[in-house]
Amino acid sequence: MSAQFMQYLLTGLTVGAIYALVALGFSIIFNASHVINFAQGEFVMIGGMATVSLTGSGLPYMLAIPLAIVAAALVGLALEKFAVEPARGASVVTLIIITIGASIFLRGLAMVVWDKRLHALKPFTGDTPIAIAGAAILPQSLWVLGVTLAIVLALSWFFGRTLLGKAMLATSHNRLAAQLVGINVRMVLFLSFGLSAALGAVAGILIAPITLTSYDVGVMLGLKGFAAAILGGLGSGIGAVIGGLALGIAETMSAGYLSSAYKDAIAFVIILAVLFFMPSGLFGKRGGERV
Amino acid sequence: MSLLRVDGLSKKFGGLNAVEDLSFDIQPGAVYSIIGPNGAGKTTLLNLLSGVYQPSAGHISFGEHDLTGRPPHEYASHGIARTFQNLQVFFNMSALENVMVGRYLHERSGLVSALMRSRRLARAEDACREEAAELMRYVGLHDYLSAAADAMPYGALKRLEIARALATEPKLMLLDEPAAGLNPTEALELDDLIGRLTGRGVTVVLVEHNMRLVMGVSDHILVLDYGRKLAEGPAAAVRNDPKVIEAYLGSAVAHDGSFESGIASAVAVAVEMRR
């Protein structure tokens, strides 16, 4: 394996991990409501930008990061409470359009509250590259990979081992039956927005030291995360992770070996290809309803 | 005091009165069956009694609580559980997890405590798992303790729904055609299961076409026809009520032959027509 290949692979895994976190956010909300939340990218932006302004006002990372995550989660909860819930009973398409509106609104608000400039966050632990098999990896990339792994493990514990997680899974499969065993499905939807927003914020904070952040960083990251979720199969947790990593690697490989001009196009080519040839994605539900 | 009180209950779908001005009381500890020809409004009534439908008029009170207009999860939290004529199983989980989800109301720990006290939670989860397994054995699903829900046969899934409903610790259990689609042996085993449910102190509301089962287990029968109450009373009285026989078979047949064989053939005809 050439050092160059190794370098692309490591970079790909790093961006891929970010896409995976965004894709997980899409999947969690999709499972609770079958809504594709196009404001997911804005949660990523809020995480990064809030951390920038909190550290700018003198707070250390130890405080600024948790506060930024909480802020994004609150925005997510507010979005559900004030934009999605009032439209309850509306069709899924209507709800999706509401989330598109919300994303434009949040982006505009960010531009007013903060500004239109690019901001950099300091890397969490220095910026001396570490050499691995001839390639160089930034310490921040290790943070990205480590935190993503920890989150994936925590989520699989949450959905696999806690009753609240099972209640959310149950709701995703059959709302009626879930309600009739006493699960408040509206509460599940509310929580899923908070959880997705927090995941998005973590992604935005982790990537900000590498790629910079600004009020509109959520547009591209949101779309890439969406592509990753589609590739993995909407609603599948493992699919979101694999889809994110695969998309990240595909992107850096094509940028490296073909042309970096096509880097962003890869995600959209993948969306189209998946929708044409395997609409349920790699790990999505297949086939019809059992009767 | 009655467990469930229904007062002037109506449900309209457009111009159709699926349930019309229905009033009855259900006493605790009894098996209360609801029968009637196809389209009589039996399933609509169960949907009203579990909060799936909101009534167009009338009231539903359970114990001291007026549940009219409340969402389904509140019906469940007050102790009304149900099963479905067409299965509503969580096919994305194992059989055991299906029953565990039924424990949600009783083992719920908030998101924060789920994150903070993971060790206590792990113990609670083991206890929950064990209780769920116990309920599966109780309904006769010993062989499916480690099965995935989507790999189970139909008859077992029907029992799984009963186990999941039991996990919510109901006071009142609504069974919607539990014998439909079962073979005669499985249907016979239901008698026993329903008997044990009442033995546990669960009041059972049974909607069923299998007259052998209904006549065997019921204390009280409500007969619906076109959404209205046609007859109500102790099982023995209802089975000899000429109005009931007429509703099932038409008046000409009402005067000869035993009711039970008549009902059996009526059910056979009904089943034939549904195909």
mmCIF file of N, CA and C in Angstrom, chain B residues 159 179 182-193 210 212-213:
data_model
loop_
_atom_site.group_PDB
_atom_site.id
_atom_site.type_symbol
_atom_site.label_atom_id
_atom_site.label_comp_id
_atom_site.label_asym_id
_atom_site.label_seq_id
_atom_site.Cartn_x
_atom_site.Cartn_y
_atom_site.Cartn_z
ATOM 1 N N ARG B 159 -49.896 -15.268 20.372
ATOM 2 C CA ARG B 159 -49.590 -15.394 21.797
ATOM 3 C C ARG B 159 -48.600 -14.326 22.236
ATOM 4 N N ALA B 179 -58.695 -16.060 18.180
ATOM 5 C CA ALA B 179 -58.699 -17.401 17.592
ATOM 6 C C ALA B 179 -58.650 -17.380 16.072
ATOM 7 N N LEU B 182 -56.199 -19.516 13.803
ATOM 8 C CA LEU B 182 -55.569 -20.605 14.556
ATOM 9 C C LEU B 182 -56.194 -21.934 14.151
ATOM 10 N N ASN B 183 -55.413 -23.019 14.278
ATOM 11 C CA ASN B 183 -56.010 -24.321 14.024
ATOM 12 C C ASN B 183 -56.819 -24.744 15.254
ATOM 13 N N PRO B 184 -57.671 -25.762 15.132
ATOM 14 C CA PRO B 184 -58.568 -26.108 16.232
ATOM 15 C C PRO B 184 -57.848 -26.405 17.553
ATOM 16 N N THR B 185 -56.672 -27.023 17.494
ATOM 17 C CA THR B 185 -55.939 -27.320 18.727
ATOM 18 C C THR B 185 -55.497 -26.030 19.404
ATOM 19 N N GLU B 186 -54.944 -25.121 18.583
ATOM 20 C CA GLU B 186 -54.488 -23.844 19.133
ATOM 21 C C GLU B 186 -55.661 -23.067 19.722
ATOM 22 N N ALA B 187 -56.822 -23.131 19.036
ATOM 23 C CA ALA B 187 -57.998 -22.415 19.521
ATOM 24 C C ALA B 187 -58.454 -22.979 20.863
ATOM 25 N N LEU B 188 -58.354 -24.318 21.005
ATOM 26 C CA LEU B 188 -58.737 -24.939 22.279
ATOM 27 C C LEU B 188 -57.839 -24.453 23.410
ATOM 28 N N GLU B 189 -56.543 -24.301 23.111
ATOM 29 C CA GLU B 189 -55.611 -23.853 24.141
ATOM 30 C C GLU B 189 -55.914 -22.431 24.602
ATOM 31 N N LEU B 190 -56.599 -21.663 23.731
ATOM 32 C CA LEU B 190 -56.953 -20.292 24.100
ATOM 33 C C LEU B 190 -57.926 -20.250 25.272
ATOM 34 N N ASP B 191 -58.880 -21.214 25.298
ATOM 35 C CA ASP B 191 -59.833 -21.282 26.415
ATOM 36 C C ASP B 191 -59.081 -21.251 27.727
ATOM 37 N N ASP B 192 -58.074 -22.128 27.772
ATOM 38 C CA ASP B 192 -57.280 -22.279 28.973
ATOM 39 C C ASP B 192 -56.550 -20.975 29.302
ATOM 40 N N LEU B 193 -55.962 -20.356 28.268
ATOM 41 C CA LEU B 193 -55.204 -19.129 28.493
ATOM 42 C C LEU B 193 -56.109 -18.008 28.998
ATOM 43 N N ASN B 210 -65.401 -17.291 16.794
ATOM 44 C CA ASN B 210 -65.439 -18.710 17.148
ATOM 45 C C ASN B 210 -66.410 -18.901 18.316
ATOM 46 N N ARG B 212 -67.715 -21.490 19.724
ATOM 47 C CA ARG B 212 -67.391 -22.469 20.735
ATOM 48 C C ARG B 212 -66.571 -21.798 21.840
ATOM 49 N N LEU B 213 -65.594 -20.996 21.411
ATOM 50 C CA LEU B 213 -64.757 -20.281 22.362
ATOM 51 C C LEU B 213 -65.581 -19.274 23.161
#
